[in-house]
Coordinates of C-alpha atoms in Angstrom, one line a residue:
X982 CA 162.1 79.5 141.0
X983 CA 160.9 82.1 138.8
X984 CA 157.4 82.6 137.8
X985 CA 156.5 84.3 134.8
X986 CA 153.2 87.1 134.6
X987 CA 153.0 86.2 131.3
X988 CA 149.9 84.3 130.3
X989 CA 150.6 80.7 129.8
X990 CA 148.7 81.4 126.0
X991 CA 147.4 83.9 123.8
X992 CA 143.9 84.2 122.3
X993 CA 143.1 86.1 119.1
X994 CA 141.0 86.0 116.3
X995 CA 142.0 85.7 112.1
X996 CA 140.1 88.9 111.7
X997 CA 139.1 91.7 113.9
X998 CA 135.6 92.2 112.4
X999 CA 132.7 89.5 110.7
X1000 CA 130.1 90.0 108.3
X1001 CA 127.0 87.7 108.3
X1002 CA 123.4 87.9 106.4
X1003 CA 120.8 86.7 108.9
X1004 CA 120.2 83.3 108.1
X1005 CA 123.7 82.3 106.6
X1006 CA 124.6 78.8 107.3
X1007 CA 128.6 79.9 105.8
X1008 CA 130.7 82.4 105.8
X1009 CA 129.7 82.9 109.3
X1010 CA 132.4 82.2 111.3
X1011 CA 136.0 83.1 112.3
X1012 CA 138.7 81.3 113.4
X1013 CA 140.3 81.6 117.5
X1014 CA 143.5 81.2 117.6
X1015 CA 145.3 79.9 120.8
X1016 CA 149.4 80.2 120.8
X1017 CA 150.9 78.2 123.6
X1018 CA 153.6 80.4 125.5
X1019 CA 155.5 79.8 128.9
X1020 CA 155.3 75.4 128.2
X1021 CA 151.8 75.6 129.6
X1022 CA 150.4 72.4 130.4
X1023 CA 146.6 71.8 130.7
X1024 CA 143.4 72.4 129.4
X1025 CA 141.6 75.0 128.3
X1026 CA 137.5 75.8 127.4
X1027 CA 136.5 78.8 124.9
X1028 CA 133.0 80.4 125.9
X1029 CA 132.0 83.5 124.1
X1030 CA 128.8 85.8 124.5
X1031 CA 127.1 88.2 122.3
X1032 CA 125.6 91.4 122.9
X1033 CA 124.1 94.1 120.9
X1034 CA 125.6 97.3 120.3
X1035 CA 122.1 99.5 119.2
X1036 CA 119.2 100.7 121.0
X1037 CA 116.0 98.7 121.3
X1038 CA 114.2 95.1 121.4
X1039 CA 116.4 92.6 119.3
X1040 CA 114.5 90.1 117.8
X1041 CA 116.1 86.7 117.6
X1042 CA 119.4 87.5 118.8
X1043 CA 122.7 86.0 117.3
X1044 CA 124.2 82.9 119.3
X1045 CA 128.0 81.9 119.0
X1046 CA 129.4 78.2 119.6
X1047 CA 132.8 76.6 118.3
X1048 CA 133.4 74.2 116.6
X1049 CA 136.0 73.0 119.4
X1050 CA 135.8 74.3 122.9
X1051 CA 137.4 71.7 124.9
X1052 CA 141.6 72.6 123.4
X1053 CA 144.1 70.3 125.5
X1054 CA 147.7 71.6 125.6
X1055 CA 150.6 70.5 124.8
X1056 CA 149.2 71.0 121.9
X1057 CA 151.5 74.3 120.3
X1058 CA 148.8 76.5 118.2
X1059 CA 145.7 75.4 118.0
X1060 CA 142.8 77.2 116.4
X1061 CA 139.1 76.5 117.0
X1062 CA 136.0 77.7 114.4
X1063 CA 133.9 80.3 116.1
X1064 CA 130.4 80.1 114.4
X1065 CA 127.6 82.6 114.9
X1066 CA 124.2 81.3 114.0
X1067 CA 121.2 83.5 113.5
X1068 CA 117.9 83.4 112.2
X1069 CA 116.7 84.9 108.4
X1070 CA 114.6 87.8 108.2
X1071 CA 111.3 87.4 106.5
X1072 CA 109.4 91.0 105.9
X1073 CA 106.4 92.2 103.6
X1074 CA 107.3 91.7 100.7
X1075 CA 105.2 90.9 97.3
X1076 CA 106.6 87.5 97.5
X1077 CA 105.2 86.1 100.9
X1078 CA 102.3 89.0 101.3
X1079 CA 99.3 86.5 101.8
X1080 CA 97.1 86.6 99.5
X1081 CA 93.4 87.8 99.5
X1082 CA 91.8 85.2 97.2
X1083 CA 87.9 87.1 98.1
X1084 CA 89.2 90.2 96.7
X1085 CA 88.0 90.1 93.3
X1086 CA 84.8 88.7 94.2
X1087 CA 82.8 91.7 94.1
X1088 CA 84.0 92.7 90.2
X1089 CA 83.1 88.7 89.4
X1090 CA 79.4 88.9 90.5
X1091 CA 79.0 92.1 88.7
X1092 CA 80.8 90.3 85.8
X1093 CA 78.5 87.9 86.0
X1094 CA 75.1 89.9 86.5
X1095 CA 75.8 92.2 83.3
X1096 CA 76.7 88.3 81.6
X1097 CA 73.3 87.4 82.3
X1098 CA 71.4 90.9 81.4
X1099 CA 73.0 91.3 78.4
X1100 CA 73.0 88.1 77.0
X1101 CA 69.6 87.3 75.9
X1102 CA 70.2 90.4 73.8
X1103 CA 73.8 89.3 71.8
X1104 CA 71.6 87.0 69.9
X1105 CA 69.9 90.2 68.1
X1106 CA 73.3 92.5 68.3
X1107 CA 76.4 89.8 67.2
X1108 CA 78.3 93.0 66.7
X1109 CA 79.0 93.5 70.6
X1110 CA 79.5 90.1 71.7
X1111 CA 83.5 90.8 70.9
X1112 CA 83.0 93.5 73.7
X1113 CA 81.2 92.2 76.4
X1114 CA 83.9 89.3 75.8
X1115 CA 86.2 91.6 76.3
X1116 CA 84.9 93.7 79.0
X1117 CA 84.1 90.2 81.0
X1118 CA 87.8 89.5 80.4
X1119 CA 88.6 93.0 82.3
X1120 CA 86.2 92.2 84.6
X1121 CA 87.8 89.3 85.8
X1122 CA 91.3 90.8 86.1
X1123 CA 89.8 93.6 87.5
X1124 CA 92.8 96.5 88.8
X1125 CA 95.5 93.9 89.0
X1126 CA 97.1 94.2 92.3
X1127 CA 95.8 96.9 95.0
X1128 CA 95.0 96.5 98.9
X1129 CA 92.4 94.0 100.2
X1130 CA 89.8 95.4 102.3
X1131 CA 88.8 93.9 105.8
X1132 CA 85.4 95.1 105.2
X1133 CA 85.9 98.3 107.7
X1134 CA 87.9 100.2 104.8
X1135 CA 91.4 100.3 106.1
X1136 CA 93.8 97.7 104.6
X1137 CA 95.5 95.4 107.4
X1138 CA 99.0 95.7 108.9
X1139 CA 101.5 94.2 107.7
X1140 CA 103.1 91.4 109.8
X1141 CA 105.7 91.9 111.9
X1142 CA 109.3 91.3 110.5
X1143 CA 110.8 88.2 112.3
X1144 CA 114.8 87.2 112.2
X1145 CA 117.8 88.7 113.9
X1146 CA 118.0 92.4 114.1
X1147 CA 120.2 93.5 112.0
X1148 CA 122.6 95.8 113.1
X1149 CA 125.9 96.0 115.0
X1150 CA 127.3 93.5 118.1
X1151 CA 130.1 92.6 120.0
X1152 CA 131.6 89.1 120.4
X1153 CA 133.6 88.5 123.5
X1154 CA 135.5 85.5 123.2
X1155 CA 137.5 84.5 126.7
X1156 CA 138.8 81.1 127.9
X1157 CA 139.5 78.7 131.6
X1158 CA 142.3 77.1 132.1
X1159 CA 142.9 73.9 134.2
X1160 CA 146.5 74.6 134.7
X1161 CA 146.0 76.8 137.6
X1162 CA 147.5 79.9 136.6
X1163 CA 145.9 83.3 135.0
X1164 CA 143.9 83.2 132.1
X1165 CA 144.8 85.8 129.2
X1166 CA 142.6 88.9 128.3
X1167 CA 138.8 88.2 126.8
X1168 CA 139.4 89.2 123.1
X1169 CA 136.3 90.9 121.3
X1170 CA 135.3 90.2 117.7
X1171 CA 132.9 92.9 116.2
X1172 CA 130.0 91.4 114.1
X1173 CA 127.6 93.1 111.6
X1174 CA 124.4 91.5 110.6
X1175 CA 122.6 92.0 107.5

């Protein structure tokens, strides 16, 4: 009886590298293909793990699952969705800064306090109630934009960023068989978040 040292299948992966935006829901997955060699008979289960190829604290890190895990042979070539999930970023920007609704206040009341002086006197002087119209209007937009104040004079952090870090990590994809003979090779997949 001969015995072969070659693996009783193959794993490998339809591309070598994946792309994925933090917080993607498609496009963020590749495909594992398993080729049957030697008239293996059995089972085998996929498990994979990520793991992050900067420096630092990653926030949120990516996870990886498929689609099928659990690949039965005989079955010839099978293939099984790898998917990576991760979580979006959400940073400081204009559109989710919170708002300061108490920021105007101050230009309001002094809005209001010159509305009340000068009134009594736009009866005898028509001629500038145009421009205190027009300077209560100014008033009340005051600078447009601009940093709240906490009251101390220094304007507040802004919140931390939350979502995966983005940045550069390895997949490793590798495999048990219930056949009793070797398994093949862990394959890696790399995997770029954005």
């Amino acid at each position: 009886m001969t015995v072969s040292s070659d693996p009783p299948y193959q794993i490998s992966a339809s591309a070598p590298t994946l792309s994925v935006t933090a917080g993607a829901t498609t496009q963020n997955g590749v495909n594992i293909l398993l080729t049957q060699s030697n008239n293996f008979i059995g089972n085998v289960n996929l498990a994979c793990k990520v793991a992050y190829q900067g420096t630092g604290a990653v926030n949120d890190p990516p996870t990886c699952t498929f689609a099928s895990n659990f690949i039965p042979f005989p079955a010839g070539n099978v293939d099984s969705l790898l998917i990576i999930s991760t979580t979006a970023n959400s940073s400081n920007t204009t559109a989710n800064k919170l708002k300061n609704p108490g920021r105007h206040a101050p230009m309001l009341a002094l809005c209001s306090i010159l509305l009340f002086v000068l009134a009594p006197r736009l009866r005898k002087m028509s001629r500038l109630s145009p421009l205190l119209l027009a300077m209560f209007v100014v008033c009340l937009a005051g600078c447009g934009g601009g940093a709240a104040s906490t009251g101390g004079g220094t304007t507040p952090p802004p919140p931390p960023a939350t979502g995966t870090t983005t940045g550069d990590y390895v997949i490793t994809i590798s495999s048990k068989n219930t056949g009793g003979v070797p398994d093949p090779a862990p394959i890696s997949v790399k995997l770029t978040v954005e």
